[in-house]
Amino acid sequence: MAKVIAPAAAVSGKVPGATWIYRFEQGSASMRDLLGGKGAGLAEMTRAGLPVPDGFTITTEACLAFYRNARALPPGLAEDVRAHMTILERNTGKSFGGRENPLLVSVRSGARVSMPGMMDTILNLGLNDQTVEGLAALTGNARFAWDAYRRFVQMFGKVVLALDGEHFEHVIAERKRAEGVKSDPELSAEGWRAVVAAFKDIIARESGAAFPQDVYAQLFRAIEAVFDSWNSKRAIDYRRFNKFPDDWGTAVNVVSMVFGNMGDDSGTGVAFTRNPSTGERALFGEYLTNAQGEDVVAGIRTPMAIAELEQRQPGVYGQFIEIAGKLERHYRDMQDMEFTVERGKLYMLQTRSGKRAAEAAVKIALDMVDEGLISRQEALRRVGAESLNQLFHARIDPREHFEVAATGLNASPGAATGAIVLDADTAVAWAAAGRAVVLVREETAPDDVHGMISAQGVLTAKGGATSHAAVVARGMGKPCVAGCEELSIDARARTVTIGGKTLREGDPITIDGTSGRVILRGLTLIPPPSELPAWLARFLGWADEARRLEVWANADTPEDARRARELGAQGIGLCRTEHMFFGEDRLPIVREMILSDTPEARAQALERLLPFQRDDFSGILEAMAGCTVTIRLLDPPLHEFLPPYEDLLVETTELRLRYGENDARFLEKQRILERVRQLHEQNPMLGFRVCRLGIVYPEIYAMQVRAIVQAAVGLRRRGVDARPAIMIPGVGNLREMEFTAEHARATVAKTFEELGAEAFEIQVGTMIELPRACMVADQLAGVAEFFSFGTNDLTQTTLGYSRDDAEASFIPRYLELKILAEDPFQVLDREGVGALMRIGAERGRAARAKLKIGICGEHGGEPSSVAFCDTLGLDYVSCSPYRVPIARLAAAQAALERAGKREGADQD
Amino acid sequence: MAKVIAPAAAVSGKVPGATWIYRFEQGSASMRDLLGGKGAGLAEMTRAGLPVPDGFTITTEACLAFYRNARALPPGLAEDVRAHMTILERNTGKSFGGRENPLLVSVRSGARVSMPGMMDTILNLGLNDQTVEGLAALTGNARFAWDAYRRFVQMFGKVVLALDGEHFEHVIAERKRAEGVKSDPELSAEGWRAVVAAFKDIIARESGAAFPQDVYAQLFRAIEAVFDSWNSKRAIDYRRFNKFPDDWGTAVNVVSMVFGNMGDDSGTGVAFTRNPSTGERALFGEYLTNAQGEDVVAGIRTPMAIAELEQRQPGVYGQFIEIAGKLERHYRDMQDMEFTVERGKLYMLQTRSGKRAAEAAVKIALDMVDEGLISRQEALRRVGAESLNQLFHARIDPREHFEVAATGLNASPGAATGAIVLDADTAVAWAAAGRAVVLVREETAPDDVHGMISAQGVLTAKGGATSHAAVVARGMGKPCVAGCEELSIDARARTVTIGGKTLREGDPITIDGTSGRVILRGLTLIPPPSELPAWLARFLGWADEARRLEVWANADTPEDARRARELGAQGIGLCRTEHMFFGEDRLPIVREMILSDTPEARAQALERLLPFQRDDFSGILEAMAGCTVTIRLLDPPLHEFLPPYEDLLVETTELRLRYGENDARFLEKQRILERVRQLHEQNPMLGFRVCRLGIVYPEIYAMQVRAIVQAAVGLRRRGVDARPAIMIPGVGNLREMEFTAEHARATVAKTFEELGAEAFEIQVGTMIELPRACMVADQLAGVAEFFSFGTNDLTQTTLGYSRDDAEASFIPRYLELKILAEDPFQVLDREGVGALMRIGAERGRAARAKLKIGICGEHGGEPSSVAFCDTLGLDYVSCSPYRVPIARLAAAQAALERAGKREGADQD
């Protein structure tokens, strides 16, 4: 065999040092980056002695050279291909473009990781008006030969020449009508011959040039088309979604054709070594007799389950079972295989690690540990942390078939279905009457929160993944599709228009916050599990053993706290007190407090708010007994609690025109408008908020601190181990820290005294959410007992991006132009925000060695950001309850990665 | 003499280590921090053998101990005072509280630096019902003695007991009426005796306790009162304004009384060794015969010029002239002296460096160098850089007397007077008709800019020192008082109400942007010099020799550029292109561009803007021929060029109610509202602006770059050495820098080609105004050829303060609570913003050793910030034109300071 393997370097000698082509025997699984996943798999199978059709792989480097060469084959590549085709001819005994025994090949893309359906494949290449006759003679099957030819011409037209597939389908449909048959297999050889002629006419007409009869011209254009498909829009979108880099490029596999459509002893199939949905340990797949791979995909004929092959071709089946087991053991992972049977002979066309649903991923990993195939650590590495997200939300039943009317931002995962409601009050009313509703708004504001609580999910026309709707919905664990640009709302007519269709309030709608899809009818949903299933608990138990980082949760209500604890949270890293201010029974008092003209009136309103806060805190502290509950004092600008400025402007104008300037209704509204105007800010994000509120109005923070202490003392008297900690938001300089901490500590002491209670430790710390706080972290740590990085705000200030605006305006364009590799509100920006965090953590620890440091921005539940926090040496990450399992696994993976690196370094 | 000097440590033995009292002989000029300026001066004069009344100084440390001791004399201090009074008795041969030869003392405050009129002084202490008789007998002048007593009682009542001065004035007026005399000196001894009796009644009645007859009780209470006066409101305000720390404390001087009111051979005077207004080298001051110091201050009698003393008492005058000369030579600075002549004997009561106007400061420094008294370096150190600000603005004629109706923020210096106008269009119309107008607005917006150009000055009710009004006015060099809370505007009635008074549009008004004062009539103003006066040019020439930093200017118009150059600017560090978009002839085209539905329409509008921009750039480049002009591409969010959202909301609501929803007027307005709503942002400061605009709409930046190149080529063809540089705003990551720099460089090359011009260097650099930019400065410097720190925005993001909001909301309260020591928008925040700048500069230079680095935020003209930039090693500071002289001097002072420190370090 050795003498037919051309030394690749010699063949491509024209470009010194570049080896652009490897025969399958020359590659291996370890060369995935260069040969792509498919090429590496074919090479590995070939080396393992499995039956693989002969062929070779053009490397990803050749693809990059193609792009550098202005999308033309780089110099020397064509010669290399010709040389390898000659070897292929010799090995198969066939002739490429030869009439007697024509060599046909498939040209298949293959990137480093599988991108199913994203890039192009061309089959039956090498057929032309001459070779088709040779194929017909050789197989004695003219129908087969002409069918193969038409398939090739059709694929070439669609893939290489980018012609509309409709043209071709139309011809086939015409021909079937003419012959009076219903399905493709019934069509005669003559029929297919006529179809080919018509196809060639279409190509000549639509592309302006005749279908190439020269087989090398076919081959080179097909290779170019595959390279080109790396940068097709759908491929780019797919990479963006999956966060793959653009500079990987794709390899191209040229494989001698085998035919599954040469009769009933032929066929083609795909199979997984285990069930990719459930993880069950049994071969799972489909087989279609007398067919090529594309027939399976086309879904024209119904394939049979793989197991049935045992009856039909027991020998082939037995061989396949053996190969499947061998591959799984070889790769130590569940395999996704493609194969073809040509006249009773089995050919393996592809093998790769199979994609699987989260549930299957976990179960397969557990089983493989039990089977002794992989270690626990390997099992933990095998499951994508982010994928666990699937397990904790309702999802659309996969058996549903539906049309997607529009797609928005996948702002909060899970699916929801219900009647459209256009305002919060209606949502509350209809929900109270037992109807499931989906709140549909231009965008949401604090005023809408009660409606969001009542709704199954939220759909907005504006706002990004960290808009109010998105953040609040995620906090509540409700599905949300935000920034759906195709949505417009007519509030007067009580209708919405989505993707050109108009619906009335009350019409059913379904949203999928996991994918961003909007469907204009009610669909059946599969609910999430009510508790951690045993298999997942076992798996996460291993993660807990492996990780260094603690995982805490962000929770504002007792329900959230309980859920977080069930899912494994070891503390509450962020309990936002302002959400408690939005309750229907509290908001009027909060407004009274803000609109107070005198400190006395303000104090009275605060006094009435205190019991509410105390009860809120009590519930959360009890749910988290024995664990720290970090309560952040009031954070948002006060005007968030007042009616929107814009609404008031319109209303006062209406009242003025209707009733005149002296009317009491106008004057009262005008008074509120004035106060809102006073509080109105150009940039509220950078305005009168965070600890600035607590410094200018110390009585607000004092009330909150008293409520915390009262709640904790009450619980401890009942034997509940309540452990509150007080977190001051938005501190930027030492004096702010001193002022607020001194006030808080004094109030704690005073409240203990008032209650006649024995004092216990209540730590006072701060959120680090301003660049300045990072720079003076050493000063702050002299006063603060803990830090929590508030990376949402820190991202806003470090980058100068308003999260309310940027995700709806320039960030999408920035991602498109690759100015940004990731949305920094979703994935922590390591070079900017991360660099500041490093400074903050280092300086903080320098001043107070035992400073506890965590993160409570939304990045705390995003796997790659969790990994970064691990390298920073933080003590904990805190995320929304449903992301706790994700963070547990991500933290374990980060620790394993770190250990691996350390081991690697030790070995150097 | 040695035996009467008590070793202070021994006297205050009760508090080990603390020496709270120093006799004048024990102190010196170098002990200013401990003894205060007055105490140190008295000590220094005593040591120099000048005639100074005997006395001692209680230290500033005692004052701090007083505050630590809850505002009571700290333990041991009273005993120390008694011991020193005993020494005083021995030295003077008088007896404190004694009837025969009573010792009287003055108790005077004296902080580290002079705070004229801010703190308290008490004279004639030691008088009571007994000692007054002794004084009368001793002097043979009962009238004098009773007058002295009543003065003391009166001062005690006012200063120590804080009683209203009106009570006392009323008694004196009554008494004069009763005696039928007009002036105080005419009142008889009996009259004064009766006054004293009445005063004592007032004190008993108003304070609830009798006037203390015990002289030590008098003394201790007076000392406490002086300590207390350190924290009087006016003293705190004064310190805040002058940026003195609060923890200095004040010393107290106890000095044996001498009397200038013992007859015509007695008197009192104040004098400067040179003229404090003009700098003229001649004794300047006033003398009042037969009077105590307070009579001079009270202004009841008109003092004579100091020179007249030569005729009256040639011996005393000669001695004083000699002493004055000696003091000036001793201190090598112009002195401000107080003295008293008691029966022909001269006593020096105080000497200190005299306060002087900026003009005098410069001229005295120049003269003293010429006189060989001081070095040039010393001369440069002697003039407060900030004080030069006085020289370049109109100011209210000091001879004017007027009432201040209200005070706002001193947002842009200089005085303006004119007719009130309430909107920009009226301002333009009236100014065109030849009227001087002052634009009075709630706050200003870009729409008002044409009105601001036409107005003499701007007064707003809202906004801080960096509000739109303030920033634009400063840029234009127009006076502005912003955030005047006592101002309300009734736009319908066309009236304004200020400090309770209502004026109509057209009424005269005067504003003083240097002090923030508003006066409700027209005042005479003194105009600023039209060019740099020769004496100042000479002085700044020395500064130029001393400094390392270059001084550039921020200028948006040819006029500004010319002015900046006249004032010494070496380049333009910031030319804002957006201000050019606001011109009346351009704004409609800009709006058309923004409202365009298609890229073509946008391109057309841009094509029409190009000639305007080219002409603007041409004028500036020509004015700065030979110097770099750094042109910043478009920076602000686009909605700044559209009508305000709020206005449109009100207008559409009005149109809808008036004409219905189908009316064309409503629909057109609604269309604009929709676009504005699209562009509307929650936090425009962090929104779609800076280079983000130029990346999403590259055609805008391309137009600007073309205009720059066309202008420069046109000038060079005429032989003018135009040197533009292109500055990209708001870059936060490498890809933004690459994208914009590549586009700019490509457009530059293309435009050279279009014009058939030979290429010349046009550098492309960036503003560093985001924390992230500082962190990745090494990456940016790989592409950018220069950096300019935009510290206005960098302050906003680093601290999380919106300058539009914070200065009007929490910053004032923060300054009051000492959370902030300075307004960070006025004085660069070194620990936060400065620390990030240091990182940015270091990383930038690490990547590109010759990287040019400057600053173009408003801090670039603030002396202490300039000093910081010098230590950072920046190449230049850039500031508004009128601040160029300030920056030149500040840069020189910074270099001298650095050199001094280096020298100090070398000597260690």
XYZ file of N, CA and C in Angstrom, chain A residues 134-273:
420
model
N -21.065 5.426 -19.394
C -20.171 4.406 -18.842
C -20.740 3.819 -17.571
N -21.283 4.698 -16.704
C -21.856 4.239 -15.437
C -23.052 3.338 -15.711
N -23.863 3.728 -16.684
C -25.037 2.941 -17.036
C -24.609 1.558 -17.520
N -23.593 1.543 -18.367
C -23.120 0.264 -18.908
C -22.542 -0.590 -17.799
N -21.726 0.019 -16.967
C -21.035 -0.710 -15.902
C -22.007 -1.327 -14.925
N -23.045 -0.592 -14.542
C -24.005 -1.079 -13.546
C -25.157 -1.793 -14.197
N -25.244 -1.654 -15.506
C -26.405 -2.233 -16.176
C -27.686 -1.566 -15.715
N -27.612 -0.341 -15.300
C -28.787 0.312 -14.714
C -28.833 1.761 -15.192
N -29.404 1.984 -16.359
C -29.443 3.334 -16.947
C -30.243 4.299 -16.067
N -31.315 3.771 -15.486
C -32.123 4.632 -14.621
C -31.273 5.181 -13.466
N -30.543 4.287 -12.831
C -29.652 4.683 -11.725
C -28.640 5.732 -12.193
N -28.011 5.466 -13.388
C -26.966 6.357 -13.874
C -27.521 7.763 -14.153
N -28.675 7.799 -14.835
C -29.231 9.116 -15.179
C -29.776 9.829 -13.947
N -30.291 9.055 -13.017
C -30.737 9.660 -11.753
C -29.542 10.292 -11.034
N -28.415 9.519 -11.011
C -27.216 10.043 -10.348
C -26.742 11.322 -11.046
N -26.768 11.288 -12.363
C -26.330 12.453 -13.129
C -27.209 13.679 -12.822
N -28.531 13.436 -12.843
C -29.416 14.598 -12.581
C -29.206 15.124 -11.158
N -28.959 14.209 -10.230
C -28.698 14.673 -8.859
C -27.473 15.576 -8.850
N -26.443 15.149 -9.538
C -25.210 15.929 -9.566
C -25.436 17.299 -10.211
N -26.105 17.301 -11.373
C -26.336 18.579 -12.063
C -27.154 19.511 -11.162
N -28.144 18.930 -10.533
C -29.008 19.707 -9.653
C -28.209 20.311 -8.493
N -27.396 19.462 -7.850
C -26.569 19.950 -6.735
C -25.573 20.994 -7.208
N -24.991 20.753 -8.338
C -24.007 21.691 -8.877
C -24.678 23.047 -9.120
N -25.889 22.994 -9.692
C -26.627 24.240 -9.950
C -26.936 24.978 -8.670
N -27.378 24.233 -7.691
C -27.775 24.893 -6.431
C -26.560 25.342 -5.628
N -25.616 24.443 -5.450
C -24.521 24.708 -4.517
C -23.428 25.560 -5.161
N -22.981 25.162 -6.336
C -21.856 25.861 -6.948
C -22.328 27.143 -7.628
N -23.455 27.061 -8.341
C -23.907 28.229 -9.103
C -24.950 29.047 -8.348
N -25.356 28.584 -7.175
C -26.275 29.316 -6.316
C -27.589 29.629 -7.022
N -28.074 28.678 -7.836
C -29.366 28.889 -8.497
C -30.495 28.455 -7.564
N -31.662 29.014 -7.827
C -32.825 28.712 -6.994
C -33.261 27.256 -7.239
N -33.408 26.487 -6.168
C -33.788 25.086 -6.278
C -35.147 24.881 -6.932
N -35.988 25.887 -6.881
C -37.342 25.808 -7.437
C -37.319 25.409 -8.922
N -36.361 26.015 -9.647
C -36.246 25.717 -11.074
C -36.210 24.218 -11.316
N -35.371 23.552 -10.507
C -35.147 22.123 -10.732
C -36.352 21.304 -10.283
N -36.888 21.634 -9.140
C -38.044 20.882 -8.631
C -39.179 20.942 -9.644
N -39.321 22.112 -10.240
C -40.385 22.320 -11.197
C -40.259 21.342 -12.376
N -39.039 21.179 -12.878
C -38.820 20.274 -14.011
C -39.191 18.848 -13.633
N -38.768 18.413 -12.448
C -39.058 17.036 -12.021
C -40.558 16.827 -11.889
N -41.225 17.816 -11.299
C -42.675 17.710 -11.118
C -43.360 17.607 -12.475
N -42.924 18.433 -13.441
C -43.468 18.396 -14.802
C -43.305 17.008 -15.417
N -42.089 16.497 -15.228
C -41.760 15.213 -15.852
C -42.602 14.077 -15.266
N -42.777 14.144 -13.932
C -43.587 13.109 -13.281
C -45.019 13.189 -13.792
N -45.516 14.401 -13.971
C -46.864 14.561 -14.498
C -46.927 13.969 -15.908
N -45.883 14.290 -16.687
C -45.868 13.798 -18.064
C -45.873 12.273 -18.106
N -45.124 11.638 -17.197
C -45.072 10.163 -17.188
C -46.206 9.558 -16.383
N -46.944 10.421 -15.719
C -48.074 9.921 -14.943
C -47.657 9.159 -13.712
N -46.513 9.483 -13.119
C -46.073 8.793 -11.895
C -46.071 9.780 -10.736
N -45.997 9.213 -9.530
C -46.121 10.069 -8.363
C -44.797 10.310 -7.651
N -43.920 9.263 -7.604
C -42.693 9.440 -6.840
C -41.472 9.353 -7.745
N -40.363 9.878 -7.257
C -39.132 9.898 -8.035
C -38.688 8.506 -8.485
N -38.695 7.496 -7.563
C -38.184 6.189 -7.977
C -38.945 5.587 -9.147
N -40.190 6.042 -9.354
C -40.980 5.472 -10.444
C -40.574 6.016 -11.800
N -39.835 7.134 -11.786
C -39.496 7.787 -13.041
C -38.499 6.915 -13.814
N -38.647 6.880 -15.147
C -37.838 6.003 -15.997
C -36.471 6.619 -16.283
N -35.589 5.801 -16.841
C -34.273 6.276 -17.253
C -34.438 7.411 -18.262
N -35.356 7.220 -19.186
C -35.573 8.264 -20.183
C -36.058 9.554 -19.551
N -36.927 9.326 -18.579
C -37.427 10.502 -17.828
C -36.274 11.273 -17.244
N -35.361 10.578 -16.583
C -34.236 11.267 -15.928
C -33.314 11.894 -16.984
N -33.165 11.197 -18.111
C -32.339 11.754 -19.168
C -32.930 13.108 -19.632
N -34.275 13.129 -19.790
C -34.923 14.382 -20.190
C -34.746 15.456 -19.111
N -34.844 15.018 -17.867
C -34.674 15.962 -16.757
C -33.270 16.584 -16.820
N -32.262 15.727 -17.050
C -30.888 16.229 -17.136
C -30.778 17.275 -18.241
N -31.369 16.989 -19.375
C -31.302 17.940 -20.492
C -31.924 19.275 -20.079
N -33.087 19.174 -19.432
C -33.772 20.407 -19.001
C -32.923 21.140 -17.967
N -32.291 20.377 -17.059
C -31.442 20.992 -16.021
C -30.293 21.766 -16.665
N -29.690 21.144 -17.673
C -28.560 21.815 -18.324
C -29.012 23.118 -18.990
N -30.234 23.090 -19.558
C -30.782 24.323 -20.142
C -30.932 25.402 -19.079
N -31.459 24.977 -17.946
C -31.657 25.943 -16.846
C -30.320 26.571 -16.466
N -29.303 25.735 -16.336
C -27.993 26.228 -15.921
C -27.440 27.208 -16.944
N -27.544 26.830 -18.194
C -27.024 27.712 -19.244
C -27.765 29.043 -19.215
N -29.071 29.000 -19.039
C -29.892 30.212 -19.067
C -29.637 31.067 -17.813
N -29.666 30.426 -16.656
C -29.624 31.196 -15.401
C -28.217 31.655 -15.041
N -27.215 30.816 -15.377
C -25.859 31.196 -14.957
C -25.073 31.823 -16.096
N -25.612 31.728 -17.306
C -24.917 32.346 -18.434
C -23.778 31.506 -18.993
N -23.620 30.279 -18.505
C -22.561 29.427 -19.052
C -23.033 27.990 -18.976
N -22.535 27.166 -19.889
C -22.997 25.777 -19.947
C -22.475 24.989 -18.762
N -23.225 23.947 -18.423
C -22.777 23.038 -17.378
C -21.437 22.433 -17.815
N -20.390 22.463 -16.937
C -19.070 22.027 -17.386
C -18.993 20.516 -17.576
N -18.545 20.113 -18.739
C -18.374 18.693 -19.027
C -16.997 18.227 -18.563
N -16.068 19.144 -18.398
C -14.725 18.781 -17.941
C -14.772 18.432 -16.459
N -14.362 17.194 -16.123
C -14.545 16.754 -14.731
C -13.641 17.512 -13.766
N -12.448 17.928 -14.217
C -11.604 18.710 -13.307
C -12.182 20.108 -13.073
N -12.786 20.672 -14.118
C -13.473 21.960 -13.919
C -14.571 21.788 -12.874
N -15.327 20.654 -12.974
C -16.363 20.363 -11.970
C -15.743 20.317 -10.568
N -14.618 19.602 -10.499
C -14.012 19.376 -9.186
C -13.502 20.698 -8.576
N -12.780 21.472 -9.376
C -12.219 22.711 -8.820
C -13.326 23.679 -8.393
N -14.371 23.753 -9.205
C -15.451 24.665 -8.828
C -16.175 24.174 -7.585
N -16.268 22.883 -7.447
C -16.926 22.345 -6.248
C -16.085 22.633 -5.004
N -14.754 22.481 -5.152
C -13.887 22.770 -3.997
C -14.017 24.245 -3.609
N -14.008 25.120 -4.618
C -14.189 26.556 -4.334
C -15.516 26.821 -3.633
N -16.559 26.124 -4.104
C -17.884 26.356 -3.516
C -17.895 25.954 -2.037
N -17.213 24.858 -1.728
C -17.191 24.424 -0.319
C -16.414 25.442 0.525
N -15.265 25.864 -0.007
C -14.517 26.912 0.715
C -15.408 28.136 0.937
N -16.090 28.539 -0.152
C -16.965 29.717 -0.066
C -18.052 29.553 0.990
N -18.530 28.326 1.119
C -19.668 28.131 2.025
C -19.277 28.386 3.480
N -17.966 28.411 3.779
C -17.518 28.753 5.147
C -17.997 30.148 5.528
N -18.076 31.013 4.540
C -18.525 32.368 4.848
C -19.914 32.680 4.328
N -20.747 31.639 4.173
C -22.154 31.897 3.857
C -22.793 32.528 5.085
N -23.889 33.247 4.848
C -24.539 33.923 5.972
C -24.947 32.933 7.061
N -25.536 31.809 6.631
C -26.010 30.875 7.666
C -24.842 30.297 8.464
N -23.683 30.082 7.792
C -22.529 29.548 8.518
C -22.007 30.579 9.510
N -21.968 31.838 9.065
C -21.500 32.895 9.969
C -22.440 33.015 11.165
N -23.730 33.016 10.899
C -24.710 33.111 11.992
C -24.534 31.955 12.977
N -24.323 30.778 12.412
C -24.177 29.599 13.256
C -22.946 29.738 14.159
N -21.857 30.211 13.556
C -20.636 30.382 14.355
C -20.840 31.419 15.445
N -21.515 32.515 15.054
C -21.760 33.563 16.039
C -22.539 32.995 17.214
N -23.613 32.253 16.877
C -24.466 31.715 17.927
C -23.677 30.768 18.816
N -22.809 29.963 18.195
C -22.073 28.956 18.951
C -20.706 29.435 19.414
N -20.397 30.715 19.077
C -19.143 31.304 19.535
C -17.913 30.572 19.019
N -17.953 30.169 17.765
C -16.759 29.618 17.114
C -16.058 30.752 16.393
N -14.738 30.731 16.361
C -14.026 31.793 15.637
C -14.215 31.673 14.124
N -14.062 32.799 13.452
C -14.237 32.819 12.004
C -12.986 32.351 11.272
N -11.864 32.290 11.956
C -10.627 32.023 11.223
C -10.192 30.561 11.271
N -11.150 29.686 11.589
C -10.813 28.267 11.534
C -10.718 27.773 10.079
N -11.669 28.199 9.271
C -11.762 27.683 7.910
C -12.312 26.258 7.888
N -12.637 25.792 6.706
C -13.144 24.414 6.578
C -12.190 23.592 5.724
N -12.125 22.295 6.029
C -11.400 21.385 5.147
C -12.378 20.884 4.079
N -11.839 20.249 3.013
C -12.689 19.663 1.975
C -12.261 18.200 1.809
N -13.247 17.310 1.891
C -12.959 15.895 1.718
C -13.398 15.457 0.320
N -12.495 14.849 -0.400
C -12.824 14.294 -1.711
C -12.796 12.774 -1.555
N -13.964 12.145 -1.714
C -14.119 10.736 -1.374
C -14.690 10.007 -2.594
N -14.116 8.863 -2.878
C -14.675 8.121 -4.016
C -16.083 7.672 -3.637
N -17.002 7.811 -4.621
C -18.409 7.557 -4.349
C -18.672 6.058 -4.160
N -19.517 5.801 -3.167
C -20.146 4.483 -3.118
C -21.635 4.759 -3.205
N -22.400 3.747 -3.677
C -23.803 4.011 -3.967
C -24.717 3.147 -3.139
N -25.555 3.826 -2.390
C -26.559 3.090 -1.617
C -27.815 2.870 -2.446
N -27.831 3.393 -3.631
C -29.040 3.272 -4.451
C -28.819 2.346 -5.655
N -28.081 1.246 -5.393
C -27.858 0.298 -6.488
C -28.691 -0.951 -6.334
N -29.827 -0.834 -5.632
C -30.722 -1.979 -5.525
C -31.059 -2.260 -4.075
N -31.829 -3.328 -3.844
C -32.328 -3.610 -2.504
C -31.253 -4.152 -1.580
N -30.109 -4.556 -2.113
C -29.004 -4.962 -1.237
C -28.118 -3.747 -0.946
N -28.608 -2.564 -1.357
C -27.888 -1.332 -1.067
C -28.743 -0.441 -0.159
N -28.106 0.557 0.407
C -28.866 1.467 1.268
C -27.930 2.402 1.996
N -28.553 3.275 2.739
C -27.731 4.246 3.458
C -28.368 4.538 4.804
N -27.532 4.897 5.787
C -28.095 5.112 7.121
C -27.259 6.064 7.970
N -27.913 6.522 9.019
C -27.206 7.301 10.033
C -27.559 6.670 11.362
N -26.587 6.664 12.290
C -26.886 6.050 13.575
C -26.018 6.642 14.680
N -26.573 6.642 15.881
C -25.847 7.046 17.090
C -25.595 5.802 17.920
N -24.461 5.777 18.593
C -24.189 4.604 19.426
C -25.077 4.565 20.668
